[in-house]
Coordinates of C-alpha atoms in Angstrom, one line a residue:
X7 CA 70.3 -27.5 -21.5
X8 CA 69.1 -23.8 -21.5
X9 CA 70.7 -21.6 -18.7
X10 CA 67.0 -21.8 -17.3
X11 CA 67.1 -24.9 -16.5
X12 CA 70.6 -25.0 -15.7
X13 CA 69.9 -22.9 -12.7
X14 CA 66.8 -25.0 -12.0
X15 CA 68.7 -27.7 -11.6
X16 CA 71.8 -26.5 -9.1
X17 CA 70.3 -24.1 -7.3
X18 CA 66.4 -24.7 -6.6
X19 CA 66.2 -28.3 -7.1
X20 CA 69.6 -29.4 -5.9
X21 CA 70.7 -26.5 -3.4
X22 CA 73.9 -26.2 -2.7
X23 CA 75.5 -27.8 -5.8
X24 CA 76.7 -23.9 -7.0
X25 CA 77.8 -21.3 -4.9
X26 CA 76.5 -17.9 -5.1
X27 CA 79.9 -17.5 -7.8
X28 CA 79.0 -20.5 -9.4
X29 CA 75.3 -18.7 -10.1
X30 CA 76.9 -15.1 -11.0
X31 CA 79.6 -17.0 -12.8
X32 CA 76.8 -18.3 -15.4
X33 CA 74.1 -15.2 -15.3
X34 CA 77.5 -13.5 -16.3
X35 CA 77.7 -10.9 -13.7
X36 CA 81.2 -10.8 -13.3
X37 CA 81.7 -9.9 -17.1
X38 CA 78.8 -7.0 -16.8
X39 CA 79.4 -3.5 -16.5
X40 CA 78.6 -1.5 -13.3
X41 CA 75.4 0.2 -14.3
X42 CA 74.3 -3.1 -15.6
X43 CA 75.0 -5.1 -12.6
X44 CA 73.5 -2.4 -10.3
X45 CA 70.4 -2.6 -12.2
X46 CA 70.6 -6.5 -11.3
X47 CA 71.0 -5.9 -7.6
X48 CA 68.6 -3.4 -7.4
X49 CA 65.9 -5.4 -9.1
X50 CA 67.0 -8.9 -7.1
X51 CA 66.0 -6.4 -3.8
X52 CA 62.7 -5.3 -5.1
X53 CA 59.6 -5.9 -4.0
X54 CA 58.3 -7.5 -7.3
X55 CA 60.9 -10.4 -7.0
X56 CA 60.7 -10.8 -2.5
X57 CA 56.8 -10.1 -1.3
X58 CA 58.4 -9.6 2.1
X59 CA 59.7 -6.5 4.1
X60 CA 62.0 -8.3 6.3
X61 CA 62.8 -10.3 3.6
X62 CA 64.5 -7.1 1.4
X63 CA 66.0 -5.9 4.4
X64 CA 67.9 -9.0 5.1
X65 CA 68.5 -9.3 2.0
X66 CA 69.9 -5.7 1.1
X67 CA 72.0 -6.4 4.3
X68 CA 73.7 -9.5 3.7
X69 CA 74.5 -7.9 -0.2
X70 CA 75.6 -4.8 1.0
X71 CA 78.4 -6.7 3.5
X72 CA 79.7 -7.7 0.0
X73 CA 79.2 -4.4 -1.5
X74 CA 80.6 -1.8 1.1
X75 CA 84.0 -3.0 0.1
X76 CA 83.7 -1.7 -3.3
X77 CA 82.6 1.8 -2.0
X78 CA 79.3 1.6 -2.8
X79 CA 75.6 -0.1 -0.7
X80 CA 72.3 -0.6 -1.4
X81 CA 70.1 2.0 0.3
X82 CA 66.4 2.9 0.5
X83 CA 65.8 5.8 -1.8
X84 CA 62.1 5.6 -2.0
X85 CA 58.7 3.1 -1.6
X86 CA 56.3 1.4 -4.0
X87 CA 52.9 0.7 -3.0
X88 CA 54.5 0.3 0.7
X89 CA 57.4 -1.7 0.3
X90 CA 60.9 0.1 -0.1
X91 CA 63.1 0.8 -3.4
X92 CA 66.5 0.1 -3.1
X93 CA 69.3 1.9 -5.0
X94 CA 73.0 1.2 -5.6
X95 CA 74.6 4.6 -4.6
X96 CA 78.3 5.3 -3.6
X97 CA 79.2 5.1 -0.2
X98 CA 82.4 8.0 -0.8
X99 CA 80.8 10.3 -3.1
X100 CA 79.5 13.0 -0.2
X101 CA 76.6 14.0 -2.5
X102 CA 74.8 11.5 -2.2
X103 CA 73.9 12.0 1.6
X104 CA 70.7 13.5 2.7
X105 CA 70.1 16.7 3.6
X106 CA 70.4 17.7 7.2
X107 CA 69.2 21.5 8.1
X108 CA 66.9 23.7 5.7
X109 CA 67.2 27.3 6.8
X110 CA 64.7 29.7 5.4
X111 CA 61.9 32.7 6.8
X112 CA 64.7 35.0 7.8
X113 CA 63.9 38.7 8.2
X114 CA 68.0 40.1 7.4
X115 CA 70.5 36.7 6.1
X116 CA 71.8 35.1 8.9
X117 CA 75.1 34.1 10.1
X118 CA 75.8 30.8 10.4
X119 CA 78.6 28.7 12.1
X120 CA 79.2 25.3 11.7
X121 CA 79.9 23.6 15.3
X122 CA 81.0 20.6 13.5
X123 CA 81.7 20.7 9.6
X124 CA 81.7 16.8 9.7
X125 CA 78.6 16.4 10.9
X126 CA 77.2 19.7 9.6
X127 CA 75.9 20.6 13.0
X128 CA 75.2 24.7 12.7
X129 CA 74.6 27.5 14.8
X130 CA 73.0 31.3 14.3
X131 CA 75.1 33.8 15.7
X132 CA 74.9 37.6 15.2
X133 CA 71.1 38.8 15.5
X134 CA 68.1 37.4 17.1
X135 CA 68.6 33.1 16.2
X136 CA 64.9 33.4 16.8
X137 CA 64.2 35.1 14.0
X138 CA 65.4 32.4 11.4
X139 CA 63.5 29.2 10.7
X140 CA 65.8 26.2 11.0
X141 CA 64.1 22.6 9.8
X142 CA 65.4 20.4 12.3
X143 CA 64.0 17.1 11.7
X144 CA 65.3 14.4 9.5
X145 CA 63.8 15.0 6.1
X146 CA 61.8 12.1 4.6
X147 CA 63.2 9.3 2.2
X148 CA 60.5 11.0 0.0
X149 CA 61.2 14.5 0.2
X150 CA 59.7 17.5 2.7
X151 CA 56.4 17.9 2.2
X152 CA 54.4 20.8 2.9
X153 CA 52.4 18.8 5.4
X154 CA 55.6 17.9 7.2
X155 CA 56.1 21.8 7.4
X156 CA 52.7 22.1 8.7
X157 CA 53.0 19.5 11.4
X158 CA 56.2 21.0 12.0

């Protein structure tokens, strides 16, 4: 009996007879390396295995209650043809959080003071503060575009 079939058999035509370790136990997740096993969970959230929004979401949810222990979470890093990509990034690593202010179109350089270093909240001082250009909207999962700018 093939793995295929295996599976066939205990999980989609008998649910319920393996546990989700049962399953990872013989698809040999437990034995993979990280990268490889990222790979896995990022491709079991994609859109080309669940046809279904709310479907990914609750699936990326339930995954990364499992995940988050380990320091690390599934999160939406971009979309394909509509639906959202998932990627396994660390949850401690500080570089992997988006960024929050873009300051550019100053006449002289500004001074800047952080209000709240944590939550990189700033502040001009010194000078006009109307005279720098500070992007203050959330930038997009995809990137600042110019037409954000222009809408802006």
């Amino acid at each position: 009996m093939t793995l295929r079939d295996r599976i066939e058999r205990y999980v989609f035509r008998n649910p319920g007879d393996w546990a989700a370790e049962d399953l990872f136990d013989n698809l040999g997740a437990f034995e993979a390396g990280d990268a490889r096993l990222a790979r896995f969970l990022e491709g079991l959230a994609s859109a080309e295995v669940l046809l279904d929004e709310h479907l990914q979401e609750k699936t990326v949810s339930t995954i990364n209650g499992h995940l988050r222990a380990a320091g690390v979470e599934l999160r939406v890093t971009g979309n394909d043809g509509g639906y959202p990509v998932f990627t396994v990034v660390s949850t401690r690593l500080p570089g992997n959080r988006r960024p929050k202010n873009i300051i550019f179109a100053s006449f002289a350089k500004p001074d800047i003071r952080f209000q709240s270093s944590v939550d990189n909240d700033i502040e001009i001082v010194g000078g006009n503060p109307d005279d720098t250009l500070v992007y203050d909207r959330e930038i997009p999962i995809e990137g600042l575009r110019w037409r954000d700018l222009h809408a802006w």
